[in-house]
Coordinates of N, CA and C in Angstrom, one line a residue:
M1300 N -54.7 72.9 -37.0 CA -54.0 72.3 -36.0 C -54.8 72.3 -34.7
R1301 N -54.7 71.3 -34.0 CA -55.5 71.2 -32.7 C -54.5 71.2 -31.6
L1302 N -54.8 72.0 -30.6 CA -53.9 72.1 -29.4 C -54.5 71.3 -28.2
L1303 N -53.7 70.5 -27.6 CA -54.2 69.8 -26.4 C -53.4 70.1 -25.2
G1304 N -54.0 70.2 -24.0 CA -53.3 70.4 -22.8 C -52.7 69.1 -22.3
P1305 N -52.0 69.2 -21.1 CA -51.3 68.0 -20.6 C -52.2 66.8 -20.3
K1306 N -53.5 67.1 -20.0 CA -54.4 66.0 -19.8 C -55.2 65.6 -21.0
G1307 N -54.9 66.1 -22.1 CA -55.6 65.8 -23.4 C -56.8 66.6 -23.6
K1308 N -57.0 67.7 -22.8 CA -58.2 68.5 -23.0 C -57.8 69.6 -24.1
P1309 N -58.8 69.8 -25.0 CA -58.5 70.8 -26.1 C -58.3 72.2 -25.5
L1310 N -57.4 72.9 -26.1 CA -57.0 74.3 -25.6 C -57.5 75.3 -26.7
T1311 N -57.9 76.4 -26.3 CA -58.3 77.5 -27.2 C -57.1 78.5 -27.1
W1312 N -56.6 78.8 -28.3 CA -55.5 79.8 -28.3 C -55.9 80.8 -29.4
L1313 N -55.9 82.1 -29.0 CA -56.2 83.2 -29.9 C -54.9 83.9 -30.1
P1314 N -54.2 83.6 -31.3 CA -52.9 84.2 -31.5 C -52.8 85.7 -31.4
A1315 N -53.9 86.4 -31.9 CA -53.9 87.9 -31.9 C -54.0 88.4 -30.5
V1316 N -54.5 87.6 -29.5 CA -54.6 88.1 -28.2 C -53.4 87.6 -27.3
A1317 N -53.0 86.4 -27.5 CA -52.0 85.8 -26.6 C -50.7 85.4 -27.3
G1318 N -50.0 86.4 -27.7 CA -48.6 86.1 -28.2 C -48.4 85.4 -29.5
G1319 N -49.3 85.6 -30.4 CA -49.2 85.1 -31.8 C -47.9 85.6 -32.5
D1320 N -47.5 86.8 -32.2 CA -46.4 87.3 -32.8 C -45.1 86.8 -32.2
Q1321 N -45.2 86.0 -31.1 CA -44.0 85.4 -30.5 C -43.9 83.9 -30.8
A1322 N -44.9 83.4 -31.5 CA -44.9 82.0 -31.8 C -44.3 81.7 -33.2
E1323 N -43.6 80.6 -33.3 CA -43.0 80.2 -34.6 C -43.0 78.6 -34.6
A1324 N -43.0 78.1 -35.8 CA -42.9 76.7 -36.0 C -41.7 76.4 -36.9
L1325 N -41.0 75.4 -36.5 CA -39.9 75.0 -37.4 C -39.7 73.5 -37.3
V1326 N -39.2 73.0 -38.3 CA -38.9 71.6 -38.4 C -37.4 71.4 -38.5
E1327 N -36.9 70.7 -37.6 CA -35.4 70.4 -37.7 C -35.2 69.3 -38.7
V1328 N -34.2 69.5 -39.5 CA -33.8 68.5 -40.5 C -32.4 68.1 -40.2
A1329 N -32.1 66.8 -40.2 CA -30.7 66.4 -40.1 C -29.9 66.9 -41.2
Q1330 N -28.7 67.5 -40.9 CA -27.9 68.0 -42.0 C -26.5 67.5 -41.7
E1331 N -25.7 67.4 -42.7 CA -24.3 67.0 -42.6 C -23.4 68.1 -43.2
F1332 N -22.5 68.5 -42.4 CA -21.6 69.6 -42.8 C -20.1 69.1 -42.8
R1333 N -19.3 69.6 -43.6 CA -17.9 69.3 -43.7 C -17.1 70.6 -43.6
T1334 N -15.8 70.4 -43.3 CA -14.9 71.6 -43.3 C -14.9 72.2 -44.7
G1335 N -15.0 73.5 -44.8 CA -15.0 74.1 -46.1 C -16.4 74.4 -46.6
D1336 N -17.5 73.8 -46.0 CA -18.8 74.1 -46.4 C -19.2 75.5 -46.1
R1337 N -20.1 76.1 -46.9 CA -20.7 77.4 -46.6 C -22.0 77.1 -45.9
V1338 N -22.3 77.9 -44.9 CA -23.5 77.8 -44.2 C -24.2 79.2 -44.2
Q1339 N -25.5 79.2 -44.0 CA -26.2 80.5 -43.9 C -27.0 80.5 -42.7
F1340 N -27.0 81.6 -41.9 CA -27.8 81.8 -40.7 C -29.2 82.0 -41.1
T1341 N -30.1 81.4 -40.4 CA -31.5 81.5 -40.8 C -32.4 82.3 -39.8
R1342 N -31.7 82.9 -38.8 CA -32.4 83.7 -37.8 C -31.5 84.7 -37.2
N1343 N -32.0 85.9 -36.9 CA -31.2 86.9 -36.3 C -30.8 86.5 -34.8
N1344 N -29.6 86.7 -34.5 CA -29.1 86.4 -33.1 C -28.1 87.6 -32.9
Y1345 N -28.7 88.7 -32.4 CA -28.0 90.0 -32.2 C -26.8 89.8 -31.2
A1346 N -27.0 89.0 -30.1 CA -26.0 88.8 -29.1 C -24.8 88.2 -29.7
A1347 N -25.0 87.3 -30.7 CA -23.9 86.6 -31.3 C -23.4 87.3 -32.6
K1348 N -24.0 88.4 -32.9 CA -23.7 89.2 -34.1 C -23.9 88.3 -35.4
R1349 N -25.0 87.5 -35.4 CA -25.4 86.7 -36.6 C -26.7 87.2 -37.1
L1350 N -26.8 87.6 -38.4 CA -28.0 88.0 -38.9 C -28.6 87.0 -40.0
N1351 N -29.9 86.9 -40.0 CA -30.6 86.1 -41.0 C -30.1 86.4 -42.4
G1352 N -29.6 85.4 -43.1 CA -29.2 85.6 -44.5 C -27.6 85.7 -44.6
H1353 N -27.0 86.1 -43.5 CA -25.5 86.2 -43.5 C -24.9 84.8 -43.6
G1354 N -23.7 84.7 -44.1 CA -23.1 83.4 -44.3 C -21.8 83.3 -43.5
A1355 N -21.3 82.0 -43.5 CA -20.1 81.7 -42.8 C -19.5 80.4 -43.5
T1356 N -18.2 80.1 -43.2 CA -17.6 78.9 -43.8 C -17.2 78.1 -42.6
V1357 N -17.5 76.8 -42.7 CA -17.1 75.8 -41.6 C -15.6 75.7 -41.6
V1358 N -15.0 76.0 -40.5 CA -13.5 75.9 -40.4 C -13.1 74.6 -39.7
A1359 N -13.9 74.1 -38.7 CA -13.5 72.9 -38.0 C -14.8 72.3 -37.4
L1360 N -14.8 71.0 -37.2 CA -15.9 70.3 -36.7 C -15.4 69.4 -35.5
D1361 N -16.2 69.3 -34.5 CA -16.0 68.4 -33.4 C -17.2 67.5 -33.3
V1362 N -17.3 66.4 -34.0 CA -18.5 65.6 -34.0 C -18.9 65.1 -32.6
A1363 N -17.9 64.6 -31.9 CA -18.1 64.1 -30.6 C -18.6 65.1 -29.6
G1364 N -18.1 66.3 -29.7 CA -18.5 67.4 -28.8 C -19.8 68.1 -29.4
G1365 N -20.2 67.9 -30.6 CA -21.3 68.5 -31.2 C -21.2 70.0 -31.5
T1366 N -19.9 70.4 -31.8 CA -19.7 71.8 -32.1 C -19.1 72.0 -33.5
M1367 N -19.2 73.2 -34.0 CA -18.8 73.6 -35.3 C -18.1 75.0 -35.2
L1368 N -16.9 75.1 -35.7 CA -16.2 76.4 -35.7 C -16.5 77.0 -37.1
V1369 N -17.0 78.2 -37.1 CA -17.3 78.9 -38.4 C -16.6 80.2 -38.5
E1370 N -16.3 80.7 -39.7 CA -15.8 82.0 -39.9 C -16.8 82.8 -40.7
R1371 N -17.3 83.9 -40.0 CA -18.4 84.7 -40.6 C -17.8 85.5 -41.9
H1372 N -18.6 85.5 -42.9 CA -18.2 86.2 -44.1 C -18.1 87.7 -44.0
Q1373 N -19.0 88.3 -43.3 CA -19.1 89.7 -43.2 C -17.9 90.4 -42.5
D1374 N -17.3 89.7 -41.5 CA -16.2 90.3 -40.8 C -15.0 89.4 -40.5
G1375 N -15.1 88.1 -40.9 CA -13.9 87.2 -40.7 C -13.8 86.7 -39.3
Q1376 N -14.7 87.0 -38.4 CA -14.7 86.6 -37.1 C -15.1 85.1 -37.0
R1377 N -14.4 84.4 -36.1 CA -14.7 83.0 -35.9 C -15.6 82.8 -34.7
Q1378 N -16.5 81.9 -34.8 CA -17.5 81.6 -33.7 C -17.6 80.1 -33.6
Q1379 N -17.8 79.6 -32.4 CA -18.0 78.2 -32.1 C -19.6 78.1 -32.0
L1380 N -20.1 77.2 -32.8 CA -21.6 76.9 -32.7 C -21.7 75.6 -31.9
D1381 N -22.6 75.6 -30.9 CA -22.9 74.4 -30.1 C -24.2 73.9 -30.6
M1382 N -24.2 72.7 -31.2 CA -25.4 72.1 -31.8 C -26.4 71.7 -30.7
E1383 N -26.0 71.7 -29.4 CA -26.9 71.4 -28.3 C -27.8 72.6 -28.0
K1384 N -27.4 73.8 -28.4 CA -28.1 75.1 -28.2 C -29.0 75.4 -29.4
L1385 N -30.3 75.6 -29.1 CA -31.2 75.9 -30.2 C -30.8 77.1 -31.0
A1386 N -30.3 78.1 -30.3 CA -29.9 79.4 -31.0 C -28.8 79.2 -32.0
D1387 N -28.0 78.2 -31.8 CA -26.9 77.9 -32.8 C -27.3 77.0 -33.9
R1388 N -28.4 76.4 -33.8 CA -28.9 75.4 -34.8 C -29.6 76.1 -36.0
H1389 N -29.8 77.4 -36.0 CA -30.5 78.1 -37.0 C -29.6 78.3 -38.2
I1390 N -29.2 77.3 -38.9 CA -28.3 77.3 -40.0 C -28.8 76.4 -41.1
R1391 N -28.3 76.7 -42.3 CA -28.7 75.8 -43.4 C -27.5 75.8 -44.4
P1392 N -27.4 74.8 -45.3 CA -26.3 74.9 -46.3 C -26.4 76.2 -47.0
G1393 N -25.2 76.8 -47.2 CA -25.2 78.2 -47.8 C -24.9 78.2 -49.3
W1394 N -25.1 77.2 -50.0 CA -24.8 77.2 -51.5 C -25.9 77.6 -52.3
V1395 N -27.1 78.0 -51.7 CA -28.3 78.4 -52.5 C -28.6 79.8 -51.9
Q1396 N -29.0 80.7 -52.8 CA -29.4 82.1 -52.4 C -30.6 82.5 -53.3
T1397 N -31.4 83.4 -52.8 CA -32.4 84.0 -53.7 C -31.6 85.0 -54.6
I1398 N -32.3 85.3 -55.7 CA -31.7 86.3 -56.6 C -31.4 87.6 -55.9
H1399 N -32.3 88.0 -55.1 CA -32.1 89.3 -54.4 C -30.9 89.2 -53.4
A1400 N -30.8 88.1 -52.7 CA -29.6 87.9 -51.8 C -28.3 87.9 -52.5
A1401 N -28.3 87.4 -53.8 CA -27.1 87.2 -54.6 C -26.7 88.5 -55.2
Q1402 N -27.5 89.5 -55.2 CA -27.2 90.8 -55.9 C -25.8 91.3 -55.3
G1403 N -24.9 91.6 -56.2 CA -23.6 92.1 -55.8 C -22.6 90.9 -55.7
A1404 N -23.0 89.7 -55.7 CA -22.1 88.6 -55.5 C -21.6 88.1 -56.9
T1405 N -20.6 87.3 -57.0 CA -20.1 86.7 -58.2 C -19.8 85.3 -57.9
A1406 N -20.1 84.4 -58.9 CA -19.8 83.0 -58.8 C -19.3 82.5 -60.1
E1407 N -18.5 81.5 -60.1 CA -18.0 80.9 -61.4 C -19.2 80.4 -62.2
R1408 N -20.1 79.6 -61.6 CA -21.2 79.1 -62.2 C -22.5 79.4 -61.5
V1409 N -23.6 79.7 -62.2 CA -24.8 80.1 -61.6 C -25.9 79.2 -62.2
M1410 N -26.8 78.7 -61.3 CA -28.0 78.0 -61.8 C -29.2 78.7 -61.2
A1411 N -30.1 79.2 -62.0 CA -31.2 79.9 -61.6 C -32.5 79.2 -62.0
H1412 N -33.4 79.1 -61.0 CA -34.7 78.5 -61.3 C -35.8 79.6 -61.5
L1413 N -36.2 79.8 -62.7 CA -37.1 80.8 -63.1 C -38.4 80.2 -63.7
E1414 N -39.5 80.2 -63.0 CA -40.7 79.7 -63.5 C -41.5 80.7 -64.2
S1415 N -42.0 80.5 -65.4 CA -42.6 81.5 -66.3 C -43.9 82.0 -65.7
F1416 N -44.6 81.3 -64.9 CA -45.9 81.8 -64.4 C -45.7 82.6 -63.1
R1417 N -44.6 82.8 -62.6 CA -44.4 83.6 -61.4 C -44.1 85.1 -61.8
T1418 N -45.1 85.7 -62.3 CA -45.0 87.1 -62.8 C -44.7 88.1 -61.7
N1419 N -45.0 87.8 -60.5 CA -44.6 88.7 -59.4 C -43.2 88.7 -59.0
T1420 N -42.5 87.6 -59.4 CA -41.0 87.6 -59.0 C -40.1 87.4 -60.1
V1421 N -40.6 86.9 -61.3 CA -39.7 86.7 -62.4 C -39.9 87.8 -63.4
D1422 N -39.0 88.6 -63.6 CA -39.0 89.7 -64.6 C -37.6 89.8 -65.2
T1423 N -37.5 90.7 -66.2 CA -36.3 90.9 -66.9 C -35.1 91.3 -65.9
R1424 N -35.4 92.2 -65.0 CA -34.4 92.6 -64.0 C -33.9 91.4 -63.2
A1425 N -34.8 90.6 -62.7 CA -34.4 89.4 -61.9 C -33.6 88.4 -62.7
A1426 N -34.0 88.2 -64.0 CA -33.2 87.3 -64.8 C -31.8 87.9 -65.1
Y1427 N -31.7 89.2 -65.3 CA -30.4 89.8 -65.6 C -29.5 89.7 -64.3
V1428 N -30.1 89.9 -63.1 CA -29.3 89.8 -61.9 C -28.8 88.4 -61.8
A1429 N -29.6 87.4 -62.0 CA -29.2 86.0 -61.9 C -28.1 85.7 -62.9
I1430 N -28.3 86.0 -64.1 CA -27.3 85.7 -65.2 C -26.0 86.5 -65.0
S1431 N -26.1 87.7 -64.6 CA -24.9 88.5 -64.4 C -24.0 88.2 -63.2
R1432 N -24.5 87.3 -62.4 CA -23.7 86.8 -61.2 C -22.6 85.9 -61.7
A1433 N -22.7 85.3 -62.9 CA -21.8 84.2 -63.3 C -20.6 84.8 -64.0
R1434 N -19.4 84.2 -63.7 CA -18.2 84.5 -64.4 C -18.1 83.7 -65.7
S1435 N -18.5 82.4 -65.7 CA -18.3 81.7 -67.0 C -19.5 80.9 -67.4
H1436 N -20.5 80.6 -66.6 CA -21.6 79.7 -66.9 C -22.8 80.1 -66.2
A1437 N -23.9 80.3 -66.9 CA -25.2 80.5 -66.3 C -26.2 79.5 -66.9
A1438 N -27.0 78.8 -66.1 CA -28.0 77.9 -66.6 C -29.3 78.3 -65.9
L1439 N -30.3 78.5 -66.8 CA -31.6 78.9 -66.3 C -32.5 77.6 -66.4
Y1440 N -33.1 77.3 -65.3 CA -34.0 76.1 -65.3 C -35.5 76.7 -65.2
T1441 N -36.3 76.2 -66.1 CA -37.7 76.8 -66.1 C -38.7 75.7 -66.5
D1442 N -39.9 76.0 -66.3 CA -41.0 75.1 -66.7 C -41.2 75.1 -68.2
S1443 N -41.0 76.2 -68.9 CA -41.1 76.4 -70.3 C -40.3 77.5 -70.9
R1444 N -39.4 77.1 -71.8 CA -38.5 78.2 -72.4 C -39.3 79.2 -73.1
A1445 N -40.2 78.8 -73.9 CA -41.0 79.7 -74.7 C -41.8 80.7 -73.8
K1446 N -42.4 80.1 -72.7 CA -43.2 81.0 -71.8 C -42.4 81.9 -71.0
L1447 N -41.2 81.4 -70.6 CA -40.3 82.3 -69.9 C -39.8 83.4 -70.8
A1448 N -39.4 83.1 -72.0 CA -39.0 84.2 -72.9 C -40.1 85.2 -73.1
E1449 N -41.3 84.7 -73.3 CA -42.5 85.6 -73.4 C -42.7 86.4 -72.2
A1450 N -42.6 85.8 -71.0 CA -42.7 86.5 -69.7 C -41.7 87.6 -69.6
L1451 N -40.5 87.3 -70.1 CA -39.4 88.3 -70.0 C -39.4 89.3 -71.1
G1452 N -40.4 89.2 -72.0 CA -40.5 90.2 -73.1 C -39.5 89.9 -74.2
L1453 N -39.1 88.6 -74.4 CA -38.2 88.2 -75.4 C -38.8 87.3 -76.4
R1454 N -38.3 87.1 -77.6 CA -38.7 86.1 -78.5 C -38.1 84.8 -78.1
D1455 N -38.7 83.7 -78.4 CA -38.1 82.4 -78.1 C -36.9 82.3 -78.9
G1456 N -35.8 81.9 -78.2 CA -34.5 81.7 -78.9 C -33.7 82.9 -79.0
A1457 N -34.1 84.0 -78.5 CA -33.4 85.3 -78.5 C -32.1 85.1 -77.7
Q1458 N -31.1 85.8 -78.2 CA -29.8 85.9 -77.4 C -30.0 86.7 -76.2
V1459 N -29.6 86.1 -75.1 CA -29.7 86.9 -73.8 C -28.3 87.2 -73.4
G1460 N -28.0 88.5 -73.2 CA -26.6 88.9 -72.8 C -26.4 89.0 -71.3
A1461 N -25.2 89.0 -70.9 CA -24.8 89.2 -69.5 C -23.6 90.0 -69.5
T1462 N -23.2 90.6 -68.4 CA -22.1 91.5 -68.4 C -20.8 90.8 -68.6
A1463 N -20.7 89.5 -68.1 CA -19.4 88.8 -68.3 C -19.2 88.5 -69.8
A1464 N -18.1 88.8 -70.3 CA -17.8 88.7 -71.7 C -17.9 87.3 -72.2
H1465 N -17.5 86.3 -71.4 CA -17.5 84.9 -71.9 C -18.5 84.0 -71.3
T1466 N -19.6 84.6 -70.8 CA -20.6 83.8 -70.1 C -21.4 83.0 -71.1
T1467 N -21.5 81.7 -70.9 CA -22.4 80.9 -71.7 C -23.7 80.7 -71.0
L1468 N -24.8 80.8 -71.7 CA -26.1 80.7 -71.2 C -26.8 79.5 -71.7
F1469 N -27.4 78.7 -70.8 CA -28.1 77.5 -71.2 C -29.5 77.6 -70.6
F1470 N -30.5 77.2 -71.4 CA -31.9 77.0 -70.9 C -32.1 75.5 -70.7
H1471 N -32.7 75.2 -69.6 CA -33.2 73.8 -69.4 C -34.6 73.9 -69.0
A1472 N -35.5 73.3 -69.9 CA -36.9 73.3 -69.6 C -37.5 71.9 -69.5
R1473 N -38.5 71.8 -68.7 CA -39.1 70.5 -68.6 C -39.9 70.1 -69.8
Q1474 N -40.2 71.0 -70.7 CA -40.9 70.7 -71.9 C -40.0 70.2 -73.0

Protein backbone atom coordinates (compact mmCIF):
# COMPACT_ATOMS: atom_id res chain seq x y z
CA MET A 1 0.00 0.00 0.00
CA ARG A 2 1.25 3.47 -0.82
CA LEU A 3 0.26 6.44 1.32
CA LEU A 4 -0.04 9.90 -0.20
CA GLY A 5 -0.40 13.26 1.53
CA PRO A 6 -2.99 15.89 0.61
CA LYS A 7 -0.76 17.27 -2.19
CA GLY A 8 0.04 13.82 -3.58
CA LYS A 9 3.45 13.61 -1.91
CA PRO A 10 4.39 10.08 -0.70
CA LEU A 11 4.24 9.64 3.08
CA THR A 12 6.41 7.40 5.21
CA TRP A 13 4.54 5.66 8.00
CA LEU A 14 6.23 3.36 10.47
CA PRO A 15 3.41 1.47 12.21
CA ALA A 16 5.62 0.25 15.05
CA VAL A 17 6.59 3.84 15.86
CA ALA A 18 3.49 5.85 15.06
CA GLY A 19 0.29 4.20 16.18
CA GLY A 20 0.22 0.96 14.22
CA ASP A 21 -1.68 -0.68 17.04
CA GLN A 22 -4.39 1.98 16.62
CA ALA A 23 -4.84 1.51 12.88
CA GLU A 24 -7.42 -0.73 11.31
CA ALA A 25 -8.81 -1.28 7.87
CA LEU A 26 -12.32 -2.31 7.13
CA VAL A 27 -14.47 -2.53 4.08
CA GLU A 28 -18.10 -1.62 4.43
CA VAL A 29 -20.47 -3.92 2.63
CA ALA A 30 -24.07 -3.06 1.89
CA GLN A 31 -26.29 -5.38 3.90
CA GLU A 32 -30.02 -5.83 4.09
CA PHE A 33 -31.68 -6.70 7.38
CA ARG A 34 -35.28 -7.55 8.21
CA THR A 35 -37.23 -7.78 11.43
CA GLY A 36 -36.42 -11.10 13.08
CA ASP A 37 -32.91 -11.37 11.59
CA ARG A 38 -30.05 -12.27 13.88
CA VAL A 39 -27.05 -9.95 13.86
CA GLN A 40 -23.62 -10.30 15.41
CA PHE A 41 -21.52 -7.44 16.72
CA THR A 42 -18.06 -7.39 15.16
CA ARG A 43 -16.32 -4.94 17.47
CA ASN A 44 -16.23 -4.25 21.18
CA ASN A 45 -18.18 -1.16 22.26
CA TYR A 46 -17.93 -1.12 26.04
CA ALA A 47 -19.95 2.08 26.44
CA ALA A 48 -22.89 0.44 24.62
CA LYS A 49 -22.31 -2.91 26.38
CA ARG A 50 -21.76 -4.68 23.04
CA LEU A 51 -18.96 -7.21 22.71
CA ASN A 52 -17.40 -8.66 19.59
CA GLY A 53 -19.13 -11.97 18.81
CA HIS A 54 -22.26 -11.28 20.85
CA GLY A 55 -25.56 -11.37 19.05
CA ALA A 56 -28.89 -9.64 18.88
CA THR A 57 -32.20 -9.95 17.04
CA VAL A 58 -33.61 -7.16 14.89
CA VAL A 59 -36.86 -6.01 16.51
CA ALA A 60 -37.75 -3.03 14.32
CA LEU A 61 -36.36 -1.01 11.41
CA ASP A 62 -36.74 2.62 10.44
CA VAL A 63 -35.36 2.69 6.91
CA ALA A 64 -36.07 6.41 6.42
CA GLY A 65 -34.37 7.30 9.70
CA GLY A 66 -31.52 4.83 9.21
CA THR A 67 -32.01 3.11 12.55
CA MET A 68 -32.42 -0.44 13.74
CA LEU A 69 -33.83 -1.57 17.10
CA VAL A 70 -32.14 -4.76 18.32
CA GLU A 71 -32.58 -6.97 21.36
CA ARG A 72 -29.28 -8.28 22.74
CA HIS A 73 -29.18 -12.03 23.30
CA GLN A 74 -27.02 -11.96 26.43
CA ASP A 75 -29.36 -9.79 28.53
CA GLY A 76 -32.55 -9.06 26.54
CA GLN A 77 -31.85 -5.32 26.56
CA ARG A 78 -33.02 -3.34 23.53
CA GLN A 79 -30.76 -0.84 21.79
CA GLN A 80 -31.30 1.56 18.94
CA LEU A 81 -28.50 1.39 16.35
CA ASP A 82 -28.00 4.48 14.22
CA MET A 83 -26.46 3.49 10.88
CA GLU A 84 -25.09 7.03 10.49
CA LYS A 85 -22.74 6.33 13.43
CA LEU A 86 -19.67 4.25 12.61
CA ALA A 87 -19.72 2.64 16.07
CA ASP A 88 -23.20 1.20 15.37
CA ARG A 89 -22.32 -0.20 11.93
CA HIS A 90 -19.99 -2.92 13.25
CA ILE A 91 -22.53 -5.71 12.70
CA ARG A 92 -22.95 -8.61 10.34
CA PRO A 93 -25.62 -11.24 9.72
CA GLY A 94 -25.63 -13.53 12.75
CA TRP A 95 -26.59 -16.85 11.15
CA VAL A 96 -22.97 -18.04 10.82
CA GLN A 97 -20.63 -18.86 13.70
CA THR A 98 -17.26 -20.47 14.12
CA ILE A 99 -17.31 -23.89 15.75
CA HIS A 100 -15.71 -22.39 18.86
CA ALA A 101 -18.33 -19.63 19.09
CA ALA A 102 -21.12 -22.18 18.70
CA GLN A 103 -19.92 -24.31 21.60
CA GLY A 104 -22.80 -24.65 24.04
CA ALA A 105 -25.41 -23.58 21.48
CA THR A 106 -28.08 -25.77 19.90
CA ALA A 107 -29.72 -25.46 16.49
CA GLU A 108 -32.28 -27.51 14.60
CA ARG A 109 -29.94 -27.83 11.61
CA VAL A 110 -26.18 -27.39 11.42
CA MET A 111 -23.99 -26.98 8.35
CA ALA A 112 -20.24 -27.17 9.01
CA HIS A 113 -17.44 -26.46 6.56
CA LEU A 114 -14.49 -28.71 7.42
CA GLU A 115 -11.59 -28.80 4.97
CA SER A 116 -9.38 -31.86 5.32
CA PHE A 117 -6.10 -30.00 4.86
CA ARG A 118 -6.68 -27.58 7.77
CA THR A 119 -4.95 -29.76 10.33
CA ASN A 120 -4.49 -26.91 12.78
CA THR A 121 -8.25 -26.24 13.08
CA VAL A 122 -10.04 -29.40 11.96
CA ASP A 123 -9.75 -32.26 14.40
CA THR A 124 -12.04 -34.83 15.98
CA ARG A 125 -13.05 -32.49 18.81
CA ALA A 126 -13.99 -29.66 16.42
CA ALA A 127 -16.03 -32.06 14.27
CA TYR A 128 -17.78 -33.42 17.37
CA VAL A 129 -18.64 -29.91 18.60
CA ALA A 130 -20.03 -29.00 15.16
CA ILE A 131 -22.12 -32.17 14.84
CA SER A 132 -23.39 -32.14 18.41
CA ARG A 133 -24.91 -28.65 18.04
CA ALA A 134 -27.67 -30.12 15.84
CA ARG A 135 -31.03 -31.32 17.12
CA SER A 136 -32.09 -33.10 13.92
CA HIS A 137 -29.72 -32.55 11.01
CA ALA A 138 -25.98 -32.01 10.58
CA ALA A 139 -24.30 -31.61 7.21
CA LEU A 140 -20.53 -31.52 6.82
CA TYR A 141 -19.17 -29.80 3.73
CA THR A 142 -15.60 -30.72 2.82
CA ASP A 143 -13.11 -30.81 0.00
CA SER A 144 -12.77 -34.62 0.28
CA ARG A 145 -14.79 -37.05 2.37
CA ALA A 146 -11.99 -39.64 2.37
CA LYS A 147 -9.31 -37.11 3.35
CA LEU A 148 -11.48 -35.59 6.05
CA ALA A 149 -12.22 -39.03 7.49
CA GLU A 150 -8.49 -39.77 7.46
CA ALA A 151 -7.70 -36.42 9.05
CA LEU A 152 -10.22 -37.15 11.80
CA GLY A 153 -8.75 -40.60 12.36
CA LEU A 154 -11.75 -42.43 10.93
CA ARG A 155 -12.15 -44.90 8.08
CA ASP A 156 -13.97 -43.64 5.02
CA GLY A 157 -17.67 -44.37 5.43
CA ALA A 158 -17.48 -44.86 9.20
CA GLN A 159 -20.54 -44.02 11.25
CA VAL A 160 -20.06 -40.73 13.04
CA GLY A 161 -22.13 -40.34 16.17
CA ALA A 162 -23.52 -37.26 17.85
CA THR A 163 -25.22 -36.71 21.16
CA ALA A 164 -28.65 -36.07 19.66
CA ALA A 165 -30.39 -39.44 19.36
CA HIS A 166 -32.06 -38.70 16.01
CA THR A 167 -29.37 -36.62 14.33
CA THR A 168 -28.86 -37.46 10.68
CA LEU A 169 -25.36 -36.79 9.36
CA PHE A 170 -24.64 -36.02 5.72
CA PHE A 171 -21.27 -35.53 4.02
CA HIS A 172 -21.08 -33.25 1.00
CA ALA A 173 -17.74 -33.29 -0.83
CA ARG A 174 -16.59 -31.54 -3.96
CA GLN A 175 -15.04 -34.80 -5.17
